[in-house]
Short mmCIF file of C-alpha atoms and ligand atoms in Angstrom, two decimals:
data_model
loop_
_atom_site.label_atom_id
_atom_site.label_comp_id
_atom_site.label_asym_id
_atom_site.label_seq_id
_atom_site.Cartn_x
_atom_site.Cartn_y
_atom_site.Cartn_z
CA MET C 1 -37.11 -36.25 -36.93
CA HIS C 2 -37.53 -34.34 -33.65
CA THR C 3 -35.10 -31.54 -32.80
CA TYR C 4 -34.11 -31.01 -29.18
CA LEU C 5 -31.99 -28.18 -27.83
CA VAL C 6 -29.49 -29.33 -25.20
CA THR C 7 -27.55 -26.70 -23.25
CA GLY C 8 -24.28 -27.62 -21.56
CA GLY C 9 -24.00 -30.81 -23.60
CA CYS C 10 -20.19 -30.74 -23.42
CA GLY C 11 -20.14 -31.03 -19.62
CA PHE C 12 -20.24 -34.18 -17.53
CA ILE C 13 -23.94 -35.07 -17.54
CA GLY C 14 -24.56 -33.38 -20.90
CA VAL C 15 -22.00 -35.56 -22.71
CA ASN C 16 -23.49 -38.71 -21.22
CA PHE C 17 -26.97 -37.48 -22.18
CA VAL C 18 -25.97 -36.68 -25.78
CA ARG C 19 -24.37 -40.12 -26.12
CA ARG C 20 -27.42 -41.84 -24.60
CA VAL C 21 -29.77 -40.04 -26.99
CA MET C 22 -27.63 -40.95 -30.01
CA GLU C 23 -27.76 -44.62 -28.91
CA THR C 24 -31.42 -44.85 -28.01
CA ARG C 25 -33.40 -42.21 -29.97
CA PRO C 26 -32.73 -42.67 -33.72
CA ASP C 27 -35.41 -40.12 -34.64
CA TRP C 28 -33.91 -37.27 -32.60
CA ARG C 29 -31.46 -34.63 -33.68
CA LEU C 30 -29.71 -32.52 -31.08
CA ILE C 31 -28.49 -28.96 -31.12
CA ASN C 32 -25.86 -28.78 -28.40
CA LEU C 33 -25.29 -25.21 -27.19
CA ASP C 34 -22.25 -24.92 -24.96
CA ALA C 35 -19.92 -22.05 -24.08
CA LEU C 36 -17.02 -24.46 -23.38
CA THR C 37 -16.05 -23.05 -20.01
CA TYR C 38 -13.26 -24.87 -18.15
CA ALA C 39 -15.85 -27.64 -17.50
CA GLY C 40 -16.93 -28.12 -21.10
CA ASN C 41 -14.97 -30.30 -23.46
CA PHE C 42 -15.78 -30.53 -27.14
CA GLY C 43 -13.40 -33.51 -27.46
CA SER C 44 -15.86 -35.60 -25.42
CA ILE C 45 -18.45 -35.45 -28.22
CA SER C 46 -16.38 -34.50 -31.30
CA ASP C 47 -16.79 -38.02 -32.74
CA LEU C 48 -20.59 -37.40 -32.90
CA ASP C 49 -20.52 -33.96 -34.51
CA GLY C 50 -22.28 -33.59 -37.83
CA GLY C 51 -25.19 -35.91 -38.61
CA ARG C 52 -27.82 -35.90 -35.85
CA HIS C 53 -25.66 -33.90 -33.43
CA ARG C 54 -24.82 -30.26 -34.11
CA PHE C 55 -22.55 -28.31 -31.80
CA VAL C 56 -23.09 -24.56 -31.38
CA HIS C 57 -20.36 -22.70 -29.51
CA GLY C 58 -22.21 -20.01 -27.59
CA ASP C 59 -23.44 -18.66 -24.30
CA ILE C 60 -26.91 -19.13 -22.83
CA THR C 61 -26.86 -15.49 -21.71
CA ASP C 62 -26.75 -14.42 -25.39
CA GLY C 63 -30.44 -13.73 -26.06
CA ASP C 64 -29.90 -12.98 -29.79
CA LEU C 65 -28.22 -16.34 -30.32
CA LEU C 66 -31.03 -18.12 -28.47
CA LYS C 67 -33.62 -16.35 -30.61
CA ARG C 68 -31.77 -17.39 -33.78
CA ILE C 69 -31.68 -21.02 -32.67
CA PHE C 70 -35.43 -21.02 -31.93
CA ASP C 71 -36.19 -19.14 -35.19
CA GLU C 72 -34.19 -21.52 -37.36
CA ASN C 73 -35.37 -24.80 -35.84
CA GLU C 74 -38.71 -26.24 -34.83
CA ILE C 75 -37.69 -27.31 -31.33
CA SER C 76 -39.54 -30.21 -29.66
CA GLY C 77 -37.92 -29.63 -26.30
CA VAL C 78 -35.15 -28.04 -24.28
CA ILE C 79 -32.94 -29.99 -21.89
CA HIS C 80 -31.25 -27.29 -19.87
CA PHE C 81 -28.02 -28.52 -18.25
CA ALA C 82 -25.74 -25.49 -18.75
CA ALA C 83 -24.58 -24.19 -15.40
CA GLU C 84 -21.66 -23.43 -13.19
CA SER C 85 -21.82 -26.60 -11.13
CA HIS C 86 -19.04 -26.72 -8.54
CA VAL C 87 -19.86 -25.71 -4.96
CA ASP C 88 -16.26 -24.86 -4.01
CA ARG C 89 -15.89 -22.52 -7.00
CA SER C 90 -19.12 -20.79 -6.01
CA ILE C 91 -17.59 -19.97 -2.64
CA LEU C 92 -14.47 -18.51 -4.28
CA GLY C 93 -16.32 -16.61 -7.04
CA PRO C 94 -20.12 -16.50 -6.96
CA ALA C 95 -20.63 -13.97 -9.79
CA ALA C 96 -20.37 -16.49 -12.64
CA PHE C 97 -23.03 -18.58 -10.87
CA VAL C 98 -25.47 -15.69 -10.92
CA ASP C 99 -24.67 -14.91 -14.59
CA THR C 100 -25.06 -18.44 -15.94
CA ASN C 101 -27.38 -20.18 -13.53
CA VAL C 102 -29.81 -17.33 -12.86
CA THR C 103 -29.54 -14.90 -15.79
CA GLY C 104 -28.76 -17.67 -18.26
CA THR C 105 -31.79 -19.70 -17.19
CA PHE C 106 -33.96 -16.59 -17.39
CA LYS C 107 -32.71 -15.94 -20.96
CA MET C 108 -33.44 -19.55 -21.91
CA LEU C 109 -36.97 -19.29 -20.51
CA GLN C 110 -37.61 -15.99 -22.26
CA ALA C 111 -36.39 -17.30 -25.63
CA GLY C 112 -38.43 -20.48 -25.17
CA LEU C 113 -41.52 -18.49 -24.17
CA GLU C 114 -41.32 -16.18 -27.18
CA ALA C 115 -40.98 -19.10 -29.60
CA TRP C 116 -43.75 -21.06 -27.83
CA LYS C 117 -46.17 -18.09 -27.84
CA ALA C 118 -45.48 -17.47 -31.53
CA GLY C 119 -46.21 -21.14 -32.32
CA ARG C 120 -42.66 -21.64 -33.62
CA VAL C 121 -41.99 -24.79 -31.54
CA ALA C 122 -43.07 -28.36 -32.30
CA PRO C 123 -46.35 -29.71 -30.86
CA GLY C 124 -45.85 -31.13 -27.36
CA PHE C 125 -42.94 -28.76 -26.66
CA ARG C 126 -41.32 -29.17 -23.21
CA PHE C 127 -38.72 -27.16 -21.28
CA LEU C 128 -36.87 -29.48 -18.90
CA HIS C 129 -34.73 -27.72 -16.31
CA VAL C 130 -32.07 -29.98 -14.78
CA SER C 131 -31.62 -29.04 -11.15
CA THR C 132 -30.14 -30.38 -7.97
CA ASP C 133 -31.12 -31.74 -4.56
CA GLU C 134 -28.85 -29.06 -3.03
CA VAL C 135 -31.71 -26.52 -3.28
CA TYR C 136 -33.29 -28.29 -0.29
CA GLY C 137 -30.31 -27.63 2.01
CA SER C 138 -29.07 -30.17 4.51
CA LEU C 139 -30.73 -33.15 6.18
CA GLY C 140 -29.92 -34.37 9.68
CA ALA C 141 -29.37 -38.05 10.37
CA GLU C 142 -32.91 -39.03 9.34
CA GLY C 143 -35.36 -38.41 6.49
CA SER C 144 -35.12 -37.64 2.79
CA PHE C 145 -35.99 -34.83 0.36
CA THR C 146 -39.39 -34.98 -1.33
CA GLU C 147 -40.70 -32.65 -4.04
CA THR C 148 -42.42 -30.58 -1.37
CA THR C 149 -39.42 -30.11 0.93
CA ARG C 150 -38.88 -26.40 1.64
CA TYR C 151 -36.06 -24.75 -0.32
CA ASP C 152 -33.14 -23.88 2.00
CA PRO C 153 -29.94 -23.54 -0.06
CA SER C 154 -26.58 -23.23 1.73
CA SER C 155 -24.01 -22.31 -0.95
CA PRO C 156 -23.97 -19.64 -3.66
CA TYR C 157 -24.20 -22.56 -6.14
CA SER C 158 -27.35 -23.99 -4.58
CA ALA C 159 -28.83 -20.51 -4.10
CA SER C 160 -28.33 -19.81 -7.81
CA LYS C 161 -29.95 -23.12 -8.77
CA ALA C 162 -32.84 -22.41 -6.37
CA ALA C 163 -33.36 -18.99 -7.99
CA ALA C 164 -33.37 -20.63 -11.42
CA ASP C 165 -35.92 -23.24 -10.25
CA HIS C 166 -38.20 -20.45 -9.02
CA PHE C 167 -38.03 -18.71 -12.41
CA VAL C 168 -38.82 -21.98 -14.20
CA ARG C 169 -41.85 -22.59 -12.00
CA ALA C 170 -42.98 -18.97 -12.38
CA TYR C 171 -42.86 -19.21 -16.18
CA HIS C 172 -45.20 -22.17 -15.97
CA ARG C 173 -47.61 -20.60 -13.49
CA THR C 174 -47.65 -17.13 -15.05
CA PHE C 175 -47.32 -17.80 -18.77
CA GLY C 176 -48.25 -21.48 -19.07
CA LEU C 177 -44.87 -22.43 -20.56
CA PRO C 178 -44.73 -26.26 -20.33
CA THR C 179 -41.76 -26.51 -17.99
CA MET C 180 -40.67 -29.39 -15.78
CA ILE C 181 -37.96 -29.50 -13.10
CA THR C 182 -35.86 -32.41 -11.93
CA ASN C 183 -33.86 -32.27 -8.70
CA CYS C 184 -31.19 -34.93 -8.70
CA SER C 185 -28.62 -36.22 -6.22
CA ASN C 186 -24.85 -36.59 -6.81
CA ASN C 187 -23.92 -38.14 -10.14
CA TYR C 188 -20.78 -40.13 -10.88
CA GLY C 189 -19.45 -41.88 -13.97
CA PRO C 190 -17.43 -41.23 -17.14
CA TYR C 191 -16.47 -37.71 -18.31
CA GLN C 192 -16.74 -35.97 -14.92
CA PHE C 193 -14.32 -33.08 -14.50
CA PRO C 194 -11.64 -34.05 -11.94
CA GLU C 195 -12.52 -31.29 -9.48
CA LYS C 196 -15.45 -33.33 -8.12
CA LEU C 197 -14.89 -35.88 -5.34
CA ILE C 198 -14.90 -39.19 -7.21
CA PRO C 199 -12.75 -38.34 -10.27
CA LEU C 200 -10.45 -36.17 -8.14
CA ILE C 201 -9.76 -39.01 -5.73
CA ILE C 202 -9.22 -41.54 -8.55
CA PHE C 203 -6.85 -39.13 -10.32
CA ASN C 204 -4.89 -38.40 -7.12
CA ILE C 205 -4.58 -42.08 -6.15
CA LEU C 206 -3.16 -42.83 -9.61
CA ASN C 207 -0.72 -39.95 -9.28
CA GLU C 208 0.07 -40.72 -5.62
CA LYS C 209 -1.02 -37.27 -4.51
CA PRO C 210 -2.78 -36.46 -1.18
CA LEU C 211 -6.51 -37.29 -1.08
CA PRO C 212 -8.24 -34.25 0.46
CA VAL C 213 -11.18 -35.16 2.69
CA TYR C 214 -13.13 -32.17 4.01
CA GLY C 215 -13.76 -32.10 7.77
CA ASP C 216 -13.97 -35.59 9.25
CA GLY C 217 -15.38 -37.21 6.09
CA SER C 218 -18.73 -37.97 7.70
CA ASN C 219 -20.87 -35.93 5.25
CA VAL C 220 -23.28 -38.12 3.31
CA ARG C 221 -24.26 -37.94 -0.36
CA ASP C 222 -26.79 -40.07 -2.29
CA TRP C 223 -24.96 -41.35 -5.41
CA LEU C 224 -26.48 -42.05 -8.82
CA TYR C 225 -24.75 -43.48 -11.89
CA VAL C 226 -24.89 -40.77 -14.54
CA VAL C 227 -26.44 -42.93 -17.29
CA ASP C 228 -29.33 -43.71 -14.94
CA HIS C 229 -29.83 -39.96 -14.48
CA CYS C 230 -29.89 -39.52 -18.27
CA ASP C 231 -32.55 -42.23 -18.58
CA ALA C 232 -34.58 -40.53 -15.85
CA LEU C 233 -34.41 -37.24 -17.77
CA LEU C 234 -35.57 -38.95 -20.97
CA THR C 235 -38.44 -40.50 -19.00
CA VAL C 236 -39.49 -37.13 -17.60
CA LEU C 237 -39.22 -35.50 -21.01
CA GLU C 238 -41.38 -38.14 -22.66
CA LYS C 239 -43.86 -38.96 -19.89
CA GLY C 240 -43.74 -36.15 -17.32
CA SER C 241 -46.45 -33.52 -16.85
CA PRO C 242 -45.85 -29.80 -17.40
CA GLY C 243 -45.60 -27.85 -14.15
CA GLU C 244 -44.36 -30.89 -12.22
CA THR C 245 -41.15 -31.46 -10.29
CA TYR C 246 -39.49 -34.88 -10.05
CA ASN C 247 -36.80 -35.85 -7.55
CA ILE C 248 -34.20 -38.28 -8.90
CA GLY C 249 -31.77 -40.26 -6.74
CA GLY C 250 -29.81 -43.45 -6.53
CA GLY C 251 -30.80 -44.59 -3.04
CA GLU C 252 -27.08 -45.14 -2.40
CA GLU C 253 -26.15 -43.07 0.64
CA LYS C 254 -22.46 -43.08 1.51
CA LYS C 255 -20.23 -41.07 3.81
CA ASN C 256 -17.43 -39.32 1.92
CA ILE C 257 -14.78 -41.28 3.82
CA GLU C 258 -16.46 -44.55 2.79
CA ILE C 259 -16.28 -43.46 -0.85
CA VAL C 260 -12.59 -42.61 -0.50
CA HIS C 261 -11.87 -45.98 1.14
CA ILE C 262 -13.73 -47.86 -1.61
CA LEU C 263 -11.82 -45.99 -4.32
CA CYS C 264 -8.45 -46.56 -2.63
CA ASP C 265 -9.05 -50.29 -2.28
CA LEU C 266 -10.41 -50.82 -5.80
CA VAL C 267 -7.66 -48.79 -7.48
CA ASP C 268 -4.99 -50.65 -5.44
CA GLN C 269 -6.49 -53.94 -6.67
CA ARG C 270 -6.65 -52.81 -10.30
CA LEU C 271 -3.00 -51.64 -10.22
CA ASN C 272 -1.76 -54.64 -8.20
CA ARG C 273 -0.42 -52.30 -5.54
CA PRO C 274 -0.04 -53.59 -1.94
CA SER C 275 -3.30 -53.17 -0.06
CA GLY C 276 -3.36 -49.91 1.94
CA THR C 277 -1.24 -47.96 -0.57
CA GLY C 278 -4.10 -45.63 -1.53
CA ARG C 279 -5.39 -45.16 2.02
CA LYS C 280 -1.98 -43.83 3.13
CA LEU C 281 -2.65 -40.78 0.92
CA ILE C 282 -5.83 -39.74 2.79
CA THR C 283 -5.43 -36.22 4.19
CA PHE C 284 -8.12 -34.57 6.31
CA VAL C 285 -8.33 -30.87 5.39
CA ALA C 286 -10.34 -27.83 6.51
CA ASP C 287 -14.08 -28.24 6.02
CA ARG C 288 -16.03 -26.55 3.19
CA PRO C 289 -17.81 -23.46 4.63
CA GLY C 290 -21.54 -24.10 4.89
CA HIS C 291 -20.95 -27.79 4.14
CA ASP C 292 -24.29 -29.62 4.02
CA LEU C 293 -24.20 -32.69 6.27
CA ARG C 294 -26.41 -35.09 4.40
CA TYR C 295 -28.46 -35.43 1.21
CA ALA C 296 -30.91 -38.24 0.50
CA ILE C 297 -33.59 -38.35 -2.17
CA ASP C 298 -37.06 -39.80 -1.90
CA ALA C 299 -37.55 -40.86 -5.53
CA SER C 300 -40.92 -42.52 -4.98
CA LYS C 301 -42.85 -40.00 -7.14
CA ILE C 302 -40.88 -40.65 -10.36
CA GLU C 303 -41.01 -44.39 -9.66
CA ARG C 304 -44.76 -44.40 -8.98
CA GLU C 305 -45.87 -41.99 -11.71
CA LEU C 306 -43.32 -42.58 -14.49
CA SER C 307 -41.97 -46.07 -13.65
CA TRP C 308 -38.32 -44.97 -13.50
CA ARG C 309 -35.87 -46.50 -11.06
CA PRO C 310 -32.07 -46.73 -11.12
CA GLY C 311 -30.64 -49.67 -13.06
CA VAL C 312 -27.03 -49.64 -11.84
CA ASP C 313 -26.12 -50.08 -8.18
CA PHE C 314 -23.12 -48.36 -6.61
CA GLU C 315 -20.90 -51.43 -6.65
CA GLU C 316 -21.32 -51.88 -10.39
CA GLY C 317 -21.32 -48.16 -11.22
CA ILE C 318 -18.14 -47.41 -9.32
CA ALA C 319 -16.34 -50.38 -10.93
CA ARG C 320 -17.35 -49.11 -14.39
CA THR C 321 -16.27 -45.59 -13.44
CA ILE C 322 -12.82 -46.61 -12.20
CA ASP C 323 -12.26 -48.73 -15.31
CA TRP C 324 -13.32 -45.82 -17.53
CA TYR C 325 -10.83 -43.44 -15.88
CA LEU C 326 -8.02 -46.00 -15.98
CA ASN C 327 -8.64 -46.47 -19.71
CA ASN C 328 -9.09 -42.76 -20.45
CA MET C 329 -6.29 -40.99 -18.64
CA ASP C 330 -5.53 -39.15 -21.90
CA TRP C 331 -9.01 -37.58 -21.61
CA VAL C 332 -8.20 -36.31 -18.12
CA GLU C 333 -4.82 -34.96 -19.31
CA SER C 334 -6.40 -33.25 -22.31
CA ILE C 335 -9.16 -31.46 -20.44
CA THR C 336 -6.85 -30.29 -17.71
CA SER C 337 -4.17 -29.12 -20.16
CA GLY C 338 -6.56 -26.81 -22.01
CA GLU C 339 -5.43 -28.15 -25.41
CA TYR C 340 -9.03 -28.64 -26.48
CA HIS C 341 -10.01 -25.08 -25.66
CA GLY C 342 -7.30 -23.77 -27.99
CA TRP C 343 -8.42 -26.19 -30.69
CA VAL C 344 -12.06 -25.17 -30.38
CA ASN C 345 -11.27 -21.47 -30.46
CA GLU C 346 -9.35 -21.99 -33.71
CA ASN C 347 -12.13 -24.03 -35.28
CA TYR C 348 -15.28 -22.44 -33.92
CA GLY C 349 -14.09 -18.94 -32.97
CA SER C 350 -13.46 -17.76 -29.43
CA ARG C 351 -16.29 -16.41 -27.27
P1 NAD R 401 -20.52 -29.45 -15.66
O1 NAD R 401 -19.93 -28.32 -14.89
O2 NAD R 401 -19.73 -30.68 -15.86
O3 NAD R 401 -20.94 -28.93 -17.12
C1 NAD R 401 -21.56 -27.69 -17.33
C2 NAD R 401 -21.56 -27.41 -18.83
O4 NAD R 401 -22.24 -26.16 -19.04
C3 NAD R 401 -20.15 -27.27 -19.43
O5 NAD R 401 -20.07 -27.95 -20.65
C4 NAD R 401 -20.01 -25.76 -19.62
O6 NAD R 401 -19.14 -25.42 -20.71
C5 NAD R 401 -21.46 -25.36 -19.91
N1 NAD R 401 -21.71 -23.95 -19.58
C6 NAD R 401 -21.39 -23.30 -18.44
N2 NAD R 401 -21.76 -22.00 -18.52
C7 NAD R 401 -22.36 -21.85 -19.73
C8 NAD R 401 -22.97 -20.76 -20.39
N3 NAD R 401 -23.03 -19.55 -19.82
N4 NAD R 401 -23.49 -20.94 -21.63
C9 NAD R 401 -23.43 -22.17 -22.23
N5 NAD R 401 -22.84 -23.24 -21.65
C10 NAD R 401 -22.32 -23.08 -20.41
O7 NAD R 401 -21.92 -29.75 -14.96
P2 NAD R 401 -22.65 -31.16 -14.76
O8 NAD R 401 -22.13 -31.81 -13.55
O9 NAD R 401 -22.70 -31.87 -16.05
O10 NAD R 401 -24.13 -30.63 -14.39
C11 NAD R 401 -25.08 -30.34 -15.42
C12 NAD R 401 -26.35 -29.81 -14.78
O11 NAD R 401 -26.88 -30.78 -13.89
C13 NAD R 401 -26.14 -28.54 -13.96
O12 NAD R 401 -27.24 -27.71 -14.18
C14 NAD R 401 -26.12 -29.04 -12.52
O13 NAD R 401 -26.59 -28.06 -11.65
C15 NAD R 401 -27.06 -30.22 -12.60
N6 NAD R 401 -26.81 -31.30 -11.63
C16 NAD R 401 -25.58 -31.85 -11.53
C17 NAD R 401 -25.38 -32.91 -10.65
C18 NAD R 401 -24.04 -33.58 -10.49
O14 NAD R 401 -23.88 -34.41 -9.60
N7 NAD R 401 -23.07 -33.30 -11.34
C19 NAD R 401 -26.46 -33.38 -9.86
C20 NAD R 401 -27.70 -32.76 -10.00
C21 NAD R 401 -27.87 -31.72 -10.89
O1 DAU R 402 -26.10 -33.13 -4.93
C1 DAU R 402 -25.98 -32.75 -6.27
C2 DAU R 402 -24.73 -31.92 -6.44
O2 DAU R 402 -23.63 -32.81 -6.35
C3 DAU R 402 -24.69 -31.17 -7.77
O3 DAU R 402 -25.74 -30.24 -7.80
C4 DAU R 402 -23.36 -30.45 -7.95
O4 DAU R 402 -23.30 -29.84 -9.24
C5 DAU R 402 -22.25 -31.48 -7.84
O5 DAU R 402 -20.98 -30.84 -7.92
C6 DAU R 402 -22.36 -32.23 -6.51
O6 DAU R 402 -22.09 -31.33 -5.40
P1 DAU R 402 -21.22 -31.80 -4.14
O7 DAU R 402 -20.68 -30.60 -3.45
O8 DAU R 402 -21.96 -32.79 -3.32
O9 DAU R 402 -20.05 -32.61 -4.93
P2 DAU R 402 -18.48 -32.66 -4.74
O10 DAU R 402 -17.96 -33.75 -5.60
O11 DAU R 402 -17.84 -31.32 -4.86
O12 DAU R 402 -18.33 -33.11 -3.22
C7 DAU R 402 -18.92 -34.33 -2.75
C8 DAU R 402 -18.65 -34.43 -1.26
O13 DAU R 402 -17.24 -34.63 -1.07
C9 DAU R 402 -18.98 -33.15 -0.49
O14 DAU R 402 -19.48 -33.51 0.79
C10 DAU R 402 -17.64 -32.44 -0.34
C11 DAU R 402 -16.65 -33.59 -0.29
N1 DAU R 402 -15.31 -33.33 -0.86
C12 DAU R 402 -15.26 -32.82 -2.13
C13 DAU R 402 -14.04 -32.57 -2.74
C14 DAU R 402 -13.96 -31.97 -4.13
C15 DAU R 402 -14.17 -33.66 -0.17
O15 DAU R 402 -14.22 -34.15 0.98
N2 DAU R 402 -12.96 -33.42 -0.77
C16 DAU R 402 -12.84 -32.88 -2.02
O16 DAU R 402 -11.71 -32.65 -2.50
#
């Protein structure tokens, strides 16, 4: 058995990753370290707990806890997801982004380095830092981000992820720690917290609430189905080279307003509502400060060197996503009601 340490495995991508590993890697066990912030939901993985998945309720800024985890387990690799991830929240309150994304990543690196130097990790140990395309800033109408695009972050969120990326790279160059970085475009799919565009719009259409579109809706994002991202991360973990960076993207550029239109029309169809019902809810609102115009990923390196490419196109991925939300409205209610947080504090102790 190989033991991997996943951080943030109760968040959107982390939950999908944990589930993917359980399905596809029978010889892996996972330690899932998550602080269960508002974005983390133990209920999303509670059916897996015990056996090959072990949940640890804790904070990545807690160096003593990290040391204990590395001391007590021979870790084959770290998949570091834990972060504050929402751009709008970073504008309202940047401090938590510095604490978790910068200090937390530094603590993870330091704990990993100490265990690695002392020979307490498994042979072939890797530290995979999961980052974002937002570190590159905004594109104009043309071009795409490559691994050598200059860092130019616009929001406190992307600045904190950029700082973390620099630390990860520095720990490789200075100490030789076998780190790798992935910079991925916008993910969508099951278990995404309904503050992000796609689940928020689905949730509001269902509840006949206004659909807030920032600015004129012409900003472009490059969308990737979350399970494809998880497979890309597994590919990098198993085949990538230490010190390298890999861009990951779906090659599915869409304007925000196009996404909102697609969601309105598909949800109307699913609910047998008259066509146009959803679109009537569209409300243009003030733009996000520092709003990046366009992201697009050049994923040719990971395709060429590691043979990864997305398996699910937007049409199929968005249909699966809508169906998942329609069938799991109790999940949305539970994570927004905070019931799970009370339950976890009773069972695992509060932070
Ligand atoms: P998320 O906000 O849904 O989940 C974050 C998880 O981290 C939650 O479970 C939360 O409880 C946990 N967490 C937060 N602070 C913590 C701390 N101090 N200690 C331990 N756990 C903590 O985020 P996500 O969308 O799943 O993103 C995961 C990672 O992927 C992030 O690093 C993000 O920057 C990156 N990323 C996300 C996307 C995207 O589209 N969602 C795209 C590219 C990269
Ligand atoms: O590109 C990768 C990034 O994608 C990740 O690093 C982030 O963690 C993730 O949150 C996401 O960031 P975005 O800011 O692109 O995602 P969000 O869903 O917040 O917004 C997508 C686009 O939709 C963006 O242009 C802002 C716009 N938007 C968003 C919301 C929440 C709206 O127009 N209305 C909204 O209500």
